[in-house]
Coordinates of C-alpha atoms and ligand atoms in Angstrom, one line a residue:
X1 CA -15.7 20.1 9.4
X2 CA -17.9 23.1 10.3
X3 CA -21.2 22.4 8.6
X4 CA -23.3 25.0 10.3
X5 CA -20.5 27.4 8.8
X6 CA -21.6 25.6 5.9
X7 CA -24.5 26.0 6.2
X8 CA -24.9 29.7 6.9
X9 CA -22.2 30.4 4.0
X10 CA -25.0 28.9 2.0
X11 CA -28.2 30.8 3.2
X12 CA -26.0 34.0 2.5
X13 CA -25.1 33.4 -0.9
X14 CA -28.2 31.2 -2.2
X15 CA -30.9 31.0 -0.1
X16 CA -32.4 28.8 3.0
X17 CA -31.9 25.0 3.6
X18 CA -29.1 23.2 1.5
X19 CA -29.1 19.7 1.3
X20 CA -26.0 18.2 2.6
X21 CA -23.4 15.8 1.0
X22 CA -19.9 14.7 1.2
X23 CA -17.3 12.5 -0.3
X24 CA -13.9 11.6 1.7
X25 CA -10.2 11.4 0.3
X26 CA -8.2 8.5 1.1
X27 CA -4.7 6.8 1.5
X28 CA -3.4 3.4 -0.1
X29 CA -2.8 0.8 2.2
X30 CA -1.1 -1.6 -0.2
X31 CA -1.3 -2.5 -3.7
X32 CA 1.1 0.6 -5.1
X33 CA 1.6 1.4 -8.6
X34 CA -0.6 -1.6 -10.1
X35 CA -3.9 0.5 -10.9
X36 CA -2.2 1.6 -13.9
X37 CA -2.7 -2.1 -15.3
X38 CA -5.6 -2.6 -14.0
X39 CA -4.3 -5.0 -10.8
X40 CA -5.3 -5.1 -7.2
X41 CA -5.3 -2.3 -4.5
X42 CA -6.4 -1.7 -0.9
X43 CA -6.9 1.8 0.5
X44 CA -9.2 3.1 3.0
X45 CA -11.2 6.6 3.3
X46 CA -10.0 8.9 5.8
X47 CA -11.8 10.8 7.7
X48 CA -11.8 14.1 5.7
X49 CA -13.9 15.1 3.3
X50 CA -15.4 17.5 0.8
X51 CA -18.9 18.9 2.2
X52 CA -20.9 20.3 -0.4
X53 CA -24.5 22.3 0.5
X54 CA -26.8 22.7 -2.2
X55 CA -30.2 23.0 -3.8
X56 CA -31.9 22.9 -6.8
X57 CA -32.2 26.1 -8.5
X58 CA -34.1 27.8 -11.7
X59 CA -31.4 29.9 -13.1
X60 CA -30.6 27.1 -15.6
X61 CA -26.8 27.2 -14.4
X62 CA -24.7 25.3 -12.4
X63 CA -23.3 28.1 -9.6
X64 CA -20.5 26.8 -7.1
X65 CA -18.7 28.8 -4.4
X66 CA -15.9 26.7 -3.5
X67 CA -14.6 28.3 0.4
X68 CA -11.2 26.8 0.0
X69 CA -10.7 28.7 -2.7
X70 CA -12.3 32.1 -1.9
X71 CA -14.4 31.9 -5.5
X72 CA -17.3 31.0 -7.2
X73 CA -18.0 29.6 -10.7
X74 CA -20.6 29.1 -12.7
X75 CA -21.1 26.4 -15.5
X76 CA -23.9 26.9 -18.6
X77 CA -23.9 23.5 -19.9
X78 CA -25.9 25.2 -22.7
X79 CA -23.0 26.7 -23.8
X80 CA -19.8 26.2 -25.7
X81 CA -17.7 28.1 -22.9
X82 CA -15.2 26.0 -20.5
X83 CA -13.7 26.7 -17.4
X84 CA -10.3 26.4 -17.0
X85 CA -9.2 26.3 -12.9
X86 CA -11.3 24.7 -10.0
X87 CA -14.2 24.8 -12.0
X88 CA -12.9 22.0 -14.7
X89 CA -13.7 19.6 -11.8
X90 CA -16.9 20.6 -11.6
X91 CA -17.7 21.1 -15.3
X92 CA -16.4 17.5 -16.2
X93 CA -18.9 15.7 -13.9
X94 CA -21.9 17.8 -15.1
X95 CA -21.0 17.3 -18.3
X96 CA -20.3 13.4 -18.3
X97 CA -23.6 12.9 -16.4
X98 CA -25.6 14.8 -19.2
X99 CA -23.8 12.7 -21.7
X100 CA -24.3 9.8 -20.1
X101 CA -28.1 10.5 -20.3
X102 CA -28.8 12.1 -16.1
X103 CA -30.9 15.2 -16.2
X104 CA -28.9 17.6 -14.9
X105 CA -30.8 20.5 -13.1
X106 CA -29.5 23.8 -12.3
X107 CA -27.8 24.3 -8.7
X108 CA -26.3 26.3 -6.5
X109 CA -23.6 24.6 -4.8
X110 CA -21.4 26.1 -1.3
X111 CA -18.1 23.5 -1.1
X112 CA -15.8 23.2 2.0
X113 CA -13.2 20.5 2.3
X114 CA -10.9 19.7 4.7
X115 CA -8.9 17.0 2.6
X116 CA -5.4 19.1 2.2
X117 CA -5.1 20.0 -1.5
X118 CA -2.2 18.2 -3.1
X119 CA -1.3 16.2 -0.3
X120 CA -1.3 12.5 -2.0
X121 CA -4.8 12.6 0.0
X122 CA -6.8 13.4 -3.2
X123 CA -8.7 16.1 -2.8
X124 CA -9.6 16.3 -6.5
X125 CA -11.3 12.7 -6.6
X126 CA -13.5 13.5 -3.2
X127 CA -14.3 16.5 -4.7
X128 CA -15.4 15.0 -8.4
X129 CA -16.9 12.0 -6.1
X130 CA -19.3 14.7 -4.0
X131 CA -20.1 16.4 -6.8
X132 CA -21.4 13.7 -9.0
X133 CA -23.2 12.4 -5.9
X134 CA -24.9 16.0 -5.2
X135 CA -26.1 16.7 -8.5
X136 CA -27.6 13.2 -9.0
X137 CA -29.3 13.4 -5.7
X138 CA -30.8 16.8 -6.5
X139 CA -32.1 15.5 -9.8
X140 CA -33.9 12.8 -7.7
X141 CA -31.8 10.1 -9.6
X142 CA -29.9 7.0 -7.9
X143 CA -26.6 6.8 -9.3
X144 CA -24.2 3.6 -9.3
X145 CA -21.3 3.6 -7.3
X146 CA -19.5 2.3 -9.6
X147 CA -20.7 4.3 -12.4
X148 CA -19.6 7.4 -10.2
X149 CA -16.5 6.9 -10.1
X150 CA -15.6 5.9 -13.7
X151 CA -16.7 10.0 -14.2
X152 CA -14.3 11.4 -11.6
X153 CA -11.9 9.1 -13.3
X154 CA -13.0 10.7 -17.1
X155 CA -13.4 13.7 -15.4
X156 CA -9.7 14.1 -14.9
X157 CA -8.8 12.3 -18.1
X158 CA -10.8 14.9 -20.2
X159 CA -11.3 18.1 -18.6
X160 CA -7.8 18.2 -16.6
X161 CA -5.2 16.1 -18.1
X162 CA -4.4 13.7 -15.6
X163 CA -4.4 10.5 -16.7
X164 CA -4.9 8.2 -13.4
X165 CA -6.3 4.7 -12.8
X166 CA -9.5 4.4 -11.1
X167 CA -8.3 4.0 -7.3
X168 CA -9.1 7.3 -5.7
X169 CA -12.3 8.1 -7.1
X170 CA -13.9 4.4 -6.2
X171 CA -12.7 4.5 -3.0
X172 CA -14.1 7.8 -2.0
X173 CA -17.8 6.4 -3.8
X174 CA -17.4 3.1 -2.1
X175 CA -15.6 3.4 1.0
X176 CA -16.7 1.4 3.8
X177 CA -16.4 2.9 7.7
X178 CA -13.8 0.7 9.6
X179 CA -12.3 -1.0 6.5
X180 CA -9.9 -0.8 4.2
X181 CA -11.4 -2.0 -0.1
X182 CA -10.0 -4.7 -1.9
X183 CA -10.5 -3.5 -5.6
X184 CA -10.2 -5.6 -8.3
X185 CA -9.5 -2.3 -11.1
X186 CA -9.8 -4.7 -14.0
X187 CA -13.4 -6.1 -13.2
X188 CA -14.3 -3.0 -11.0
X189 CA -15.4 -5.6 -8.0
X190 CA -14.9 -5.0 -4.7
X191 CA -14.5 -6.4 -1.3
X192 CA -14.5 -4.9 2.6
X193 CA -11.5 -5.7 4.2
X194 CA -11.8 -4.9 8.6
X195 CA -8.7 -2.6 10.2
X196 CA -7.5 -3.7 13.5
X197 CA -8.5 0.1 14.3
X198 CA -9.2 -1.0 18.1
X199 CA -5.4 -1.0 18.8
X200 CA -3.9 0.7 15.8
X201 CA -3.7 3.7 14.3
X202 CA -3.1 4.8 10.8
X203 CA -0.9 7.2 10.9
X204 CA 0.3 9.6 7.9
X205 CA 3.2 11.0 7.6
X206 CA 3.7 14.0 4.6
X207 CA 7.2 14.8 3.8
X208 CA 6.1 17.9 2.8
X209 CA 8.5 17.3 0.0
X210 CA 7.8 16.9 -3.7
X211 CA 10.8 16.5 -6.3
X212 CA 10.5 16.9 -9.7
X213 CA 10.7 13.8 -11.4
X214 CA 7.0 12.6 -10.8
X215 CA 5.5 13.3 -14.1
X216 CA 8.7 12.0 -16.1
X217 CA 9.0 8.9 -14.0
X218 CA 5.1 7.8 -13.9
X219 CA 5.6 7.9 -17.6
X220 CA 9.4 6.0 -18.2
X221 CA 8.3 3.6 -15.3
X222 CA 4.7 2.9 -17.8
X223 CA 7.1 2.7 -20.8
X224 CA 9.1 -0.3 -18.9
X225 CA 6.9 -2.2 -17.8
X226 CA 4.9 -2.4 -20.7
X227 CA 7.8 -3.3 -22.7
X228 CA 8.3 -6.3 -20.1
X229 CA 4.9 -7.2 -21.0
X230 CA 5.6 -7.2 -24.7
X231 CA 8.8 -9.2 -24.1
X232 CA 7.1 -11.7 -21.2
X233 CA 4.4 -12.0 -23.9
X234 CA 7.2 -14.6 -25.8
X235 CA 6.7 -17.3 -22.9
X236 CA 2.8 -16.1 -22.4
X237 CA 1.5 -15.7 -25.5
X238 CA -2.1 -14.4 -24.0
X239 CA -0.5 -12.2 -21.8
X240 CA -2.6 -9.2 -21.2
X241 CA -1.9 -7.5 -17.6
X242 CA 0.7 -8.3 -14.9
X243 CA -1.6 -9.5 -12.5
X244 CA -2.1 -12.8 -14.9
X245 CA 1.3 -14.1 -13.7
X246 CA 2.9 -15.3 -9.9
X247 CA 5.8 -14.2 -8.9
X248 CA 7.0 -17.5 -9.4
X249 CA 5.6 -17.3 -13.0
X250 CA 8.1 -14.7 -13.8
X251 CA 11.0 -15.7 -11.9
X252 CA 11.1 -18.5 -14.4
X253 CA 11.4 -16.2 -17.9
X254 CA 12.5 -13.2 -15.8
X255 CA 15.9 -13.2 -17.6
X256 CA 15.0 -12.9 -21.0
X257 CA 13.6 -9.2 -20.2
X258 CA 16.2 -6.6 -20.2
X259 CA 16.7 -4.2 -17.4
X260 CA 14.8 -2.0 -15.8
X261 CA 11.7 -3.3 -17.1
X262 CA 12.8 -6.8 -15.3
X263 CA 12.5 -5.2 -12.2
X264 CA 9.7 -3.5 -12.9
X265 CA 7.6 -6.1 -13.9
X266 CA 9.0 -7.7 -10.6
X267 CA 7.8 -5.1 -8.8
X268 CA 3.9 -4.5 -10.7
X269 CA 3.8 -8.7 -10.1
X270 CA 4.9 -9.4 -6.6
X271 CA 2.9 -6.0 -5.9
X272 CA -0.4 -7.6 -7.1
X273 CA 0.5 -10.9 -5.0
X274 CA 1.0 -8.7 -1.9
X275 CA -2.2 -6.8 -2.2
X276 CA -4.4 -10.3 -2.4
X277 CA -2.6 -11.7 0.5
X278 CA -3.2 -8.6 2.6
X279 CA -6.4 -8.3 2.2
X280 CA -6.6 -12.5 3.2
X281 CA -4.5 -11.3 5.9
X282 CA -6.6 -8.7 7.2
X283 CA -9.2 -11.0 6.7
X284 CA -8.1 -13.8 9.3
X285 CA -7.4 -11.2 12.0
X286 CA -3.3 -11.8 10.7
X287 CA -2.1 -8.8 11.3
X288 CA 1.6 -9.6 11.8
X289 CA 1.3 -11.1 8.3
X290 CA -0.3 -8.0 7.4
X291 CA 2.3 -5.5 8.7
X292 CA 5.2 -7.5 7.0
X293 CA 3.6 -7.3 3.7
X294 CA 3.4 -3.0 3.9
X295 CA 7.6 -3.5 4.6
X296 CA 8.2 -5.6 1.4
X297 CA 6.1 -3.4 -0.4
X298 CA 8.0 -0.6 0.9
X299 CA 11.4 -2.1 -0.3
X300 CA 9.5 -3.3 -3.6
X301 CA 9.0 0.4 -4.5
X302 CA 12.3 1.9 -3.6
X303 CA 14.6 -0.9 -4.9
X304 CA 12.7 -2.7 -8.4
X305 CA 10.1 0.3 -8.9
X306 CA 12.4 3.3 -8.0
X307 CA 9.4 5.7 -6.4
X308 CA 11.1 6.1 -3.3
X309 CA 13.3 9.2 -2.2
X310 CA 15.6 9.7 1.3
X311 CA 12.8 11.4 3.0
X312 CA 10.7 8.7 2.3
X313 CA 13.2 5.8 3.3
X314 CA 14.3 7.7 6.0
X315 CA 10.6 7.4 7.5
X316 CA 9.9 4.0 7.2
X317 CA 13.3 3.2 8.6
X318 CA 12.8 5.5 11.7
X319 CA 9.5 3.4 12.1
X320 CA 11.1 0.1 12.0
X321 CA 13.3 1.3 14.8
X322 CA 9.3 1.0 16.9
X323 CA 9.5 -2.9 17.1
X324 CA 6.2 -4.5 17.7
X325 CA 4.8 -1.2 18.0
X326 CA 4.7 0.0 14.7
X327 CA 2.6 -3.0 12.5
X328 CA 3.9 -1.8 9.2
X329 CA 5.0 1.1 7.3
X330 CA 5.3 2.1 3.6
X331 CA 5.6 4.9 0.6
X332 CA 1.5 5.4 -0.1
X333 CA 1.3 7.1 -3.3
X334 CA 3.3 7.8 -6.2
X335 CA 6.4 8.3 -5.0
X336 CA 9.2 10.9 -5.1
X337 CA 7.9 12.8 -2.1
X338 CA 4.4 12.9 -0.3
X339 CA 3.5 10.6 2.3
X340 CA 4.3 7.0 4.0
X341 CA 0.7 5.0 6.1
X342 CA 1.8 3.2 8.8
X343 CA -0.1 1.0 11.6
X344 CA 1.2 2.2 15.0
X345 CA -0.1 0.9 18.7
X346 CA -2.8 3.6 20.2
X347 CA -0.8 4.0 23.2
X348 CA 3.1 4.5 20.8
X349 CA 0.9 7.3 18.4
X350 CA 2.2 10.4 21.0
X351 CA 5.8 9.2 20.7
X352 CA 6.0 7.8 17.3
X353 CA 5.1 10.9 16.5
X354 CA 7.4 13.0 18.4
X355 CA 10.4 11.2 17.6
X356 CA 10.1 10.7 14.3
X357 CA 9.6 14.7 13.7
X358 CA 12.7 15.3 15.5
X359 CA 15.0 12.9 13.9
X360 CA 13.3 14.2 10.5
X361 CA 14.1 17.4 11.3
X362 CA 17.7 17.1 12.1
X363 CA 17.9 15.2 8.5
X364 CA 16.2 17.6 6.2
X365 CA 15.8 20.8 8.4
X366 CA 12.0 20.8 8.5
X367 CA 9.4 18.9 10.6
X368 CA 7.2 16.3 8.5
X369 CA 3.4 16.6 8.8
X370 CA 1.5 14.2 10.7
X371 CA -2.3 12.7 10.0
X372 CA -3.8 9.9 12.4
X373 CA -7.3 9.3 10.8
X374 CA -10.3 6.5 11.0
X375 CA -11.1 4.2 8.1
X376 CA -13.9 6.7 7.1
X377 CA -17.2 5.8 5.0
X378 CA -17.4 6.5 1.5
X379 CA -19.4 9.4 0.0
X380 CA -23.6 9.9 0.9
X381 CA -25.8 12.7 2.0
X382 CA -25.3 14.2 5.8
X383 CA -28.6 14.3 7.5
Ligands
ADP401 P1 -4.8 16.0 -4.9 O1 -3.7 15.0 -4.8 O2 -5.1 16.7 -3.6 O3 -6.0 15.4 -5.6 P2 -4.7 17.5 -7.4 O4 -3.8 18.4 -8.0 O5 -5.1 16.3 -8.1 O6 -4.2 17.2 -5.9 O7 -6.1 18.2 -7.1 C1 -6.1 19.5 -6.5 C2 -7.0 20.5 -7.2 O8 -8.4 20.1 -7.0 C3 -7.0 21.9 -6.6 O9 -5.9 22.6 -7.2 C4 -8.3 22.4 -7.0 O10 -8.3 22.8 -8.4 C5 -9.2 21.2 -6.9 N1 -9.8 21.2 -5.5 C6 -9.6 20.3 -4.5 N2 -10.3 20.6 -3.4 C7 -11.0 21.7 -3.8 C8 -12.0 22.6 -3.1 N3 -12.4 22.3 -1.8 N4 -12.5 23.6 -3.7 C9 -12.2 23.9 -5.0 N5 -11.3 23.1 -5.7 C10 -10.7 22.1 -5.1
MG402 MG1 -5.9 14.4 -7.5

């Protein structure tokens, strides 16, 4: 990231030294498709980010020039008006933070971001994450992590439709530099979790395909499983999220629930179990253990969740071809297209690399894109 570009973009639109924040995206190491009822999930920051310059300002308005998009909004929380693209993100968090009782001073904010825009990196929870964080900070006001995030979450709930769990926003608030979070999304806890970055790599592979079935699927797959819990709620009568039960819990009753939501509730439960014991895993220096646990979660997803798609498979099975060089590989995301994270040896990254891009090539006539990043820290001011 340029930041004396950003800089200078600033002083020419708004006027001499910007204070300086940013807020990274991320990718899910494990723990896929359980935020939605409030389980256990692990991803890390990477090491992109939206920068925002800004400074407090006495036009009464929020005004923010975003130079990924080549425009520039500005918000009157005074008024009745709303914006409708980009500027939703912004309006939401300014918004929720005068609700929730923050003085909200008028501003004029520069953004530039280098997390790719609808990458399964998620761009639009760093962005909602540095926003909230600026406009706190120039109101002089400390604002809980936590507390952050829960408004990049309503933010996207109520000014832009997208009804997600709480993952991406807390991890971009809360991140911690060389580690991957353990978040409990029911209790909103979390825990630090170290990478074997020293030796590994995670590397990010985009299929730079996305089929059309995400928004239909998220939605049946939510219908199934909550009808499992209905169903499982005849042997547990207090029942309330998946995460309540072992895999060995359900294994016992699994036949009275009707396919698919048999499989995935098998998939939401074993899924929880896998995320706990990675984080353990990680914990104890296990990284073997760790590795295997991304493959089952891989397989969990494609055959009892049904995320997965060829290009996806395809990836994860050239990687297993990498032996003892490749720790573990897996779908991050929700599915159906996007990306797979996998842990691959420093010194197998050039290769890995190259020979998966040519094998994926042959297969689907274009080349994937490829991401190594650090576990980066979560979101603060730049000095
Ligand atoms: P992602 O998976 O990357 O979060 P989304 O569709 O949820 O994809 O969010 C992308 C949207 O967020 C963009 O279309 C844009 O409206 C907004 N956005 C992300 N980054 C920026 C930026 N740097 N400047 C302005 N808007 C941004
Ligand atoms: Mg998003």
């Amino acid at each position: 990231m340029n930041l004396e570009n950003l800089i200078s973009e600033f002083t020419a639109s708004f006027g001499a030294n910007p204070r300086l924040f940013r807020a990274p995206g991320r990718v899910n190491l494990i723990g896929e498709h359980t935020d939605h009822d409030l389980g256990y999930v692990l991803p890390m920051a990477i090491d992109r980010a939206v920068c925002v310059a800004a400074a407090v300002s006495d036009s009464g308005i929020i005004r923010v020039r975003s130079l990924n998009e080549d425009d520039t909004v500005a918000i009157d929380l005074r008024s009745d008006a709303r914006q409708t693209g980009w500027g939703r993100y912004i309006e939401g968090v300014a918004r929720i933070l005068m609700e929730k009782g923050y003085s909200v001073p008028g501003a004029d904010l520069v953004i530039d971001s280098d997390v790719p825009v609808g990458a399964g990196l998620s761009s639009s929870a760093a962005l909602e994450t540095a926003v909230g964080l600026t406009l706190t900070e120039l109101a002089g006001t400390t604002i809980d992590r936590v507390e952050l995030a829960r408004i990049g979450q309503r933010t996207e709930h109520e000014y832009v439709g997208v009804n997600c769990g709480i993952m991406d926003q807390y991890i971009s608030a809360n991140a911690v530099h060389g580690h991957a979070l353990l978040i409990d999304c029911l209790t909103l806890e979390s825990a630090p979790f170290p990478l074997p970055t020293d030796r590994y790599g995670v590397v990010i592979c985009d299929t730079r395909v996305k089929h059309d079935l995400v928004m239909s699927a998220y939605n049946d797959r939510r219908r199934d499983y909550e009808e499992g819990i209905r169903m499982l709620r005849g042997s547990f009568p207090d029942l309330r999220h998946l995460r309540e039960l072992t895999p060995s819990d359900l294994a016992g009753v699994e036949s009275e629930i009707p396919e698919p939501s048999r499989r995935r509730a098998r998939h939401v439960v074993a899924e929880n179990a896998r995320c706990l014991e990675a984080a353990r895993r990680l914990g104890e220096g296990d990284l073997a253990g760790f590795g295997a646990l991304m493959w089952e979660s891989h397989a969990s997803l494609r055959d009892d969740y049904e995320v997965s798609c060829q290009e996806l498979d395809f990836l994860v099975e050239r990687a297993r071809e990498f032996g003892d060089a490749v720790l573990g590989s897996r779908m991050t995301g929700g599915g159906f297209g996007g990306s797979t994270v996998s842990f691959v040896a420093r010194d197998s990254i050039e290769e890995f690399k190259s020979t998966i891009s040519i094998a994926f090539e042959r297969e689907f006539g274009h080349e994937p894109g490829f991401m190594v990043s650090e576990p980066a820290a979560g979101a603060c001011e730049i000095d």
